[in-house]
CSV table of C-alpha atoms in Angstrom, one decimal:
chain,number,residue,atom,x,y,z
A,277,MET,CA,0.0,0.0,0.0
A,278,PRO,CA,2.5,2.6,-1.1
A,279,LEU,CA,1.7,6.3,-1.4
A,280,PRO,CA,0.0,7.3,-4.7
A,281,SER,CA,1.8,9.1,-7.5
A,282,ILE,CA,0.5,12.7,-7.1
A,283,PRO,CA,0.5,15.3,-9.9
A,284,THR,CA,1.2,18.8,-8.5
A,285,TYR,CA,-1.7,21.2,-8.8
A,286,PRO,CA,-2.5,24.9,-8.4
A,287,LEU,CA,-2.9,25.7,-4.7
A,288,PRO,CA,-6.2,27.3,-3.7
A,289,ARG,CA,-6.6,31.0,-4.1
A,290,ALA,CA,-8.1,33.4,-1.5
A,291,ASP,CA,-11.3,33.7,-3.6
A,292,GLU,CA,-11.8,29.9,-3.5
A,293,LEU,CA,-11.7,29.5,0.3
A,294,PRO,CA,-14.8,28.4,2.2
A,295,ALA,CA,-16.2,30.8,4.7
A,296,SER,CA,-15.0,30.0,8.2
A,297,ARG,CA,-17.7,29.7,10.9
A,298,VAL,CA,-15.4,31.5,13.3
A,299,SER,CA,-13.8,34.9,12.9
A,300,TRP,CA,-10.8,34.5,15.1
A,301,ARG,CA,-8.1,37.1,14.5
A,302,PHE,CA,-4.6,35.9,14.0
A,303,ASP,CA,-2.3,37.2,16.7
A,304,PRO,CA,1.5,36.5,16.2
A,305,ALA,CA,2.1,37.0,19.9
A,306,ARG,CA,-0.2,34.1,20.7
A,307,ALA,CA,0.6,31.7,17.8
A,308,VAL,CA,3.1,29.0,16.9
A,309,LEU,CA,3.8,27.6,13.4
A,310,LEU,CA,3.6,23.8,12.8
A,311,VAL,CA,5.3,22.5,9.6
A,312,HIS,CA,3.7,19.1,9.2
A,313,ASP,CA,5.5,16.0,7.8
A,314,MET,CA,7.6,17.8,5.1
A,315,GLN,CA,9.9,14.8,4.7
A,316,ARG,CA,11.4,13.7,1.5
A,317,TYR,CA,9.5,10.4,1.6
A,318,PHE,CA,6.1,12.2,1.5
A,319,LEU,CA,7.2,14.9,-1.0
A,320,ASP,CA,8.7,12.3,-3.4
A,321,ALA,CA,5.1,11.2,-4.1
A,322,TYR,CA,4.6,14.3,-6.2
A,323,THR,CA,5.5,14.0,-9.8
A,324,GLU,CA,7.6,17.2,-9.7
A,325,GLU,CA,8.9,19.4,-6.9
A,326,PHE,CA,6.0,21.3,-5.3
A,327,THR,CA,7.7,24.7,-5.5
A,328,ALA,CA,4.5,26.7,-4.6
A,329,LEU,CA,4.1,24.7,-1.4
A,330,TYR,CA,7.7,25.4,-0.4
A,331,GLU,CA,7.3,29.0,-1.1
A,332,GLY,CA,4.2,29.2,1.0
A,333,ILE,CA,5.8,27.6,3.9
A,334,ALA,CA,8.9,29.8,3.6
A,335,ALA,CA,6.7,32.9,3.6
A,336,LEU,CA,5.1,31.6,6.9
A,337,ARG,CA,8.5,31.2,8.4
A,338,GLU,CA,9.0,35.0,7.8
A,339,LEU,CA,6.3,35.7,10.4
A,340,GLY,CA,8.9,34.9,13.0
A,341,LEU,CA,6.7,32.6,15.1
A,342,PRO,CA,8.0,29.8,17.4
A,343,THR,CA,8.3,27.0,14.9
A,344,PHE,CA,7.7,23.3,15.3
A,345,TYR,CA,8.2,20.5,12.8
A,346,THR,CA,6.8,17.0,12.8
A,347,ALA,CA,8.9,14.1,11.4
A,348,GLN,CA,8.3,10.4,11.5
A,349,THR,CA,11.3,8.2,12.2
A,350,ALA,CA,12.8,6.0,9.5
A,351,PRO,CA,12.7,3.1,9.3
A,352,GLN,CA,9.3,2.6,10.7
A,353,VAL,CA,8.6,-0.6,12.7
A,354,PRO,CA,5.3,-2.5,13.2
A,355,GLU,CA,5.5,-2.2,17.0
A,356,THR,CA,5.2,1.6,16.9
A,357,ARG,CA,3.0,2.0,13.8
A,358,GLY,CA,-0.1,0.5,15.3
A,359,LEU,CA,-3.2,0.7,13.0
A,360,GLN,CA,-1.3,2.8,10.5
A,361,SER,CA,0.3,-0.4,9.2
A,362,ASP,CA,-3.2,-1.8,8.3
A,363,MET,CA,-4.0,1.5,6.5
A,364,TRP,CA,-0.7,2.3,4.8
A,365,GLY,CA,1.6,-0.7,5.1
A,366,PRO,CA,5.1,-0.7,6.5
A,367,GLY,CA,5.5,3.1,6.1
A,368,MET,CA,8.7,5.1,5.8
A,369,GLN,CA,11.8,3.0,5.6
A,370,GLU,CA,14.2,5.7,4.3
A,371,ARG,CA,14.2,9.3,3.0
A,372,GLY,CA,13.1,10.7,6.3
A,373,GLU,CA,14.9,14.0,6.0
A,374,ILE,CA,12.9,17.2,6.0
A,375,VAL,CA,13.2,18.7,2.5
A,376,ALA,CA,16.0,21.3,2.3
A,377,ALA,CA,13.8,24.1,0.9
A,378,VAL,CA,11.9,24.3,4.3
A,379,ALA,CA,14.5,22.7,6.6
A,380,PRO,CA,14.4,23.6,10.3
A,381,ALA,CA,16.5,26.5,11.5
A,382,ASP,CA,18.4,26.9,14.7
A,383,GLY,CA,16.0,27.1,17.6
A,384,ASP,CA,13.2,25.2,15.8
A,385,VAL,CA,11.8,22.1,17.5
A,386,VAL,CA,11.4,18.8,15.6
A,387,LEU,CA,8.7,16.6,17.2
A,388,THR,CA,8.8,12.8,16.6
A,389,LYS,CA,5.5,12.0,14.8
A,390,HIS,CA,3.7,8.9,16.0
A,391,ARG,CA,0.1,9.2,14.7
A,392,TYR,CA,-1.9,11.5,12.4
A,393,SER,CA,-2.1,14.2,15.0
A,394,ALA,CA,1.0,16.2,15.9
A,395,PHE,CA,-0.3,16.2,19.5
A,396,ALA,CA,-0.4,12.4,19.9
A,397,ARG,CA,2.4,11.2,22.1
A,398,SER,CA,4.2,14.5,21.9
A,399,ASP,CA,4.7,17.4,24.3
A,400,LEU,CA,3.5,20.0,21.7
A,401,ALA,CA,0.5,21.1,23.9
A,402,GLU,CA,2.7,21.5,26.9
A,403,ARG,CA,5.3,23.5,25.0
A,404,MET,CA,2.6,25.8,23.7
A,405,ARG,CA,1.3,26.3,27.2
A,406,GLU,CA,4.8,27.2,28.5
A,407,LEU,CA,5.1,29.7,25.7
A,408,GLY,CA,1.7,31.2,26.5
A,409,ARG,CA,0.4,30.4,22.9
A,410,ASP,CA,-3.1,29.3,22.1
A,411,GLN,CA,-3.1,29.6,18.3
A,412,ILE,CA,-1.5,27.2,15.8
A,413,VAL,CA,-0.7,27.9,12.2
A,414,LEU,CA,-0.8,24.7,10.1
A,415,CYS,CA,1.0,24.0,6.9
A,416,GLY,CA,2.6,20.9,5.1
A,417,VAL,CA,1.3,17.5,4.0
A,418,TYR,CA,-1.1,15.9,3.7
A,419,ALA,CA,-4.0,18.3,4.2
A,420,HIS,CA,-6.9,15.7,4.5
A,421,ILE,CA,-5.0,13.3,6.8
A,422,GLY,CA,-2.4,14.4,9.4
A,423,VAL,CA,-2.9,18.2,9.0
A,424,LEU,CA,-6.6,18.0,9.3
A,425,THR,CA,-6.4,15.6,12.3
A,426,THR,CA,-4.0,18.0,14.0
A,427,ALA,CA,-6.4,20.9,13.4
A,428,LEU,CA,-9.3,18.9,14.9
A,429,ASP,CA,-7.1,17.8,17.9
A,430,ALA,CA,-6.0,21.4,18.5
A,431,PHE,CA,-9.7,22.6,18.5
A,432,VAL,CA,-10.7,20.1,21.2
A,433,ARG,CA,-7.7,21.3,23.3
A,434,ASP,CA,-9.0,24.9,23.0
A,435,ILE,CA,-6.1,25.8,20.7
A,436,LYS,CA,-7.2,27.9,17.7
A,437,PRO,CA,-6.1,26.4,14.3
A,438,PHE,CA,-5.3,28.5,11.3
A,439,PHE,CA,-5.3,26.3,8.2
A,440,VAL,CA,-3.2,27.9,5.5
A,441,ALA,CA,-4.6,26.9,2.2
A,442,ASP,CA,-1.7,27.9,0.0
A,443,ALA,CA,0.9,26.3,2.3
A,444,LEU,CA,-0.7,22.9,2.3
A,445,ALA,CA,-0.7,20.0,-0.2
A,446,ASP,CA,-2.7,16.8,-0.6
A,447,PHE,CA,-3.3,13.7,-2.7
A,448,SER,CA,-5.3,15.9,-5.0
A,449,ARG,CA,-6.8,19.4,-5.3
A,450,GLU,CA,-10.2,17.9,-4.6
A,451,LYS,CA,-9.1,16.3,-1.3
A,452,HIS,CA,-7.3,19.6,-0.5
A,453,LEU,CA,-10.5,21.6,-0.9
A,454,THR,CA,-12.4,19.0,1.1
A,455,ALA,CA,-10.0,19.4,4.0
A,456,LEU,CA,-10.4,23.2,3.9
A,457,SER,CA,-14.2,22.8,4.0
A,458,ILE,CA,-14.1,20.5,7.0
A,459,VAL,CA,-11.9,22.9,9.0
A,460,ALA,CA,-13.9,26.0,8.0
A,461,SER,CA,-17.1,24.3,9.0
A,462,CYS,CA,-16.2,23.0,12.4
A,463,ALA,CA,-12.7,23.5,13.6
A,464,GLY,CA,-10.9,26.7,12.7
A,465,VAL,CA,-10.0,29.5,10.3
A,466,VAL,CA,-9.1,28.8,6.7
A,467,THR,CA,-6.9,31.5,5.4
A,468,THR,CA,-3.9,32.1,3.1
A,469,VAL,CA,-0.3,33.2,3.6
A,470,ALA,CA,-1.2,36.7,2.7
A,471,GLY,CA,-4.2,36.6,5.1
A,472,LEU,CA,-1.9,36.0,8.0
A,473,SER,CA,0.7,38.7,7.0
A,474,THR,CA,0.6,41.5,9.5
A,475,ILE,CA,2.3,44.9,9.8
A,476,GLY,CA,2.3,47.2,12.8
A,477,LEU,CA,1.3,50.8,12.8
A,478,ASP,CA,4.9,51.8,13.7
A,479,GLU,CA,6.1,50.0,10.5
A,480,VAL,CA,3.5,51.8,8.3
A,481,ARG,CA,4.4,55.1,9.8
A,482,ALA,CA,8.1,54.6,9.3
A,483,ALA,CA,7.6,53.5,5.7
A,484,VAL,CA,5.4,56.5,4.8
A,485,LEU,CA,7.5,59.2,6.6
A,486,ALA,CA,10.6,57.9,4.8
A,487,LEU,CA,9.0,59.0,1.5
A,488,LEU,CA,7.9,62.5,2.8
A,489,ASP,CA,9.9,65.7,3.1
A,490,GLU,CA,8.0,66.7,6.2
A,491,GLU,CA,6.5,65.0,9.3
A,492,ALA,CA,2.8,63.9,9.2
A,493,GLY,CA,0.5,62.8,11.9
A,494,ASP,CA,-1.2,59.4,11.8
A,495,ASP,CA,-4.6,61.0,10.8
A,496,GLU,CA,-3.2,63.7,8.6
A,497,ASN,CA,-4.1,63.7,4.9
A,498,LEU,CA,-0.9,62.4,3.2
A,499,ILE,CA,-1.8,63.9,-0.2
A,500,ASP,CA,-1.6,67.4,1.5
A,501,ALA,CA,1.7,66.3,3.1
A,502,GLY,CA,3.2,65.6,-0.4
A,503,LEU,CA,2.6,61.9,-0.9
A,504,ASP,CA,2.0,61.5,-4.7
A,505,SER,CA,0.9,58.5,-6.6
A,506,ILE,CA,4.4,57.3,-7.6
A,507,ARG,CA,5.3,57.1,-3.9
A,508,VAL,CA,2.1,55.3,-3.1
A,509,MET,CA,2.9,52.7,-5.7
A,510,THR,CA,6.4,52.3,-4.1
A,511,LEU,CA,4.7,51.5,-0.9
A,512,VAL,CA,2.2,49.1,-2.6
A,513,GLU,CA,5.0,47.2,-4.3
A,514,ASP,CA,7.1,47.0,-1.1
A,515,TRP,CA,4.2,45.7,0.9
A,516,LYS,CA,3.1,43.2,-1.7
A,517,LYS,CA,6.6,41.7,-1.6
A,518,ARG,CA,5.9,41.0,2.1
A,519,GLY,CA,2.7,39.1,1.1
A,520,LEU,CA,0.4,42.0,2.2
A,521,ASN,CA,-2.7,42.0,0.0
A,522,VAL,CA,-3.1,45.8,-0.8
A,523,GLY,CA,-3.5,47.9,-3.9
A,524,PHE,CA,-3.4,51.5,-4.9
A,525,ALA,CA,-7.2,51.9,-4.6
A,526,ASP,CA,-7.2,50.4,-1.1
A,527,LEU,CA,-4.8,53.0,0.1
A,528,ALA,CA,-6.5,55.8,-1.8
A,529,GLU,CA,-9.8,55.3,0.2
A,530,GLU,CA,-8.3,56.7,3.4
A,531,PRO,CA,-4.9,58.4,2.6
A,532,THR,CA,-3.6,58.7,6.1
A,533,ILE,CA,-1.0,56.6,8.0
A,534,ALA,CA,-3.8,55.2,10.2
A,535,GLY,CA,-5.9,54.6,7.1
A,536,PHE,CA,-3.0,52.7,5.4
A,537,HIS,CA,-2.6,50.5,8.4
A,538,ARG,CA,-6.3,49.7,8.4
A,539,ALA,CA,-6.2,48.8,4.7
A,540,LEU,CA,-3.2,46.6,5.2
A,541,THR,CA,-4.8,44.7,8.1
A,542,ARG,CA,-8.3,44.6,6.7
A,543,GLY,CA,-9.6,41.0,6.4
A,544,THR,CA,-6.6,39.6,8.3
A,545,ARG,CA,-8.0,36.9,10.6
């Protein structure tokens, strides 16, 4: 019962996401990032390197959250696999390394994976409590199996899951979308990398004032202070590079530093 051969596919876009029943707001001060099962054994099932998946996870790493990885041991042995042997056969025997594109950095924690849920037989929940964190950002493979189970397990532990659609992959796009629907309907917030990107008012103020020849208050009209359309587009391009979903028209609605900050964080969960 080997893993299937999986063609890569376009990851879901923001406009394809199911509406989440909850409207929890992502708070980086309360969240950890969990990179789920990004081992060569699982990624080799794809017919080509899943570059978009790697890019999504790398962007989440830029949020600067305490980061945990799950990794199954290789070789797997029947004594520790339990019912997973009935479902998937002997499991991973080699290629257990985490793919280089998203490899752990110094200070990241790699948890030994025993069952579908990252919480099973691990101290993940205890570590989160010690850090004072009650939100978990989920990415990796496979969306409808281990990542989904981890989201459900987090929910019953009163930990808020954020299921990042464009930093997950699955056996197919259909199964991927199904996993998103389940989480959105009963367990957490389904979002995108851009939907989690945040920027503070201080950062917005510094970026704007760097383009002006004079000081401006947070509620002062920036057009009157000399911010022209070329400079606005400079801000737009810089912020889009950070994954912030904002356009010229969004900023033009309320051309103040405070207004720019509201536009940048609007819709972030």
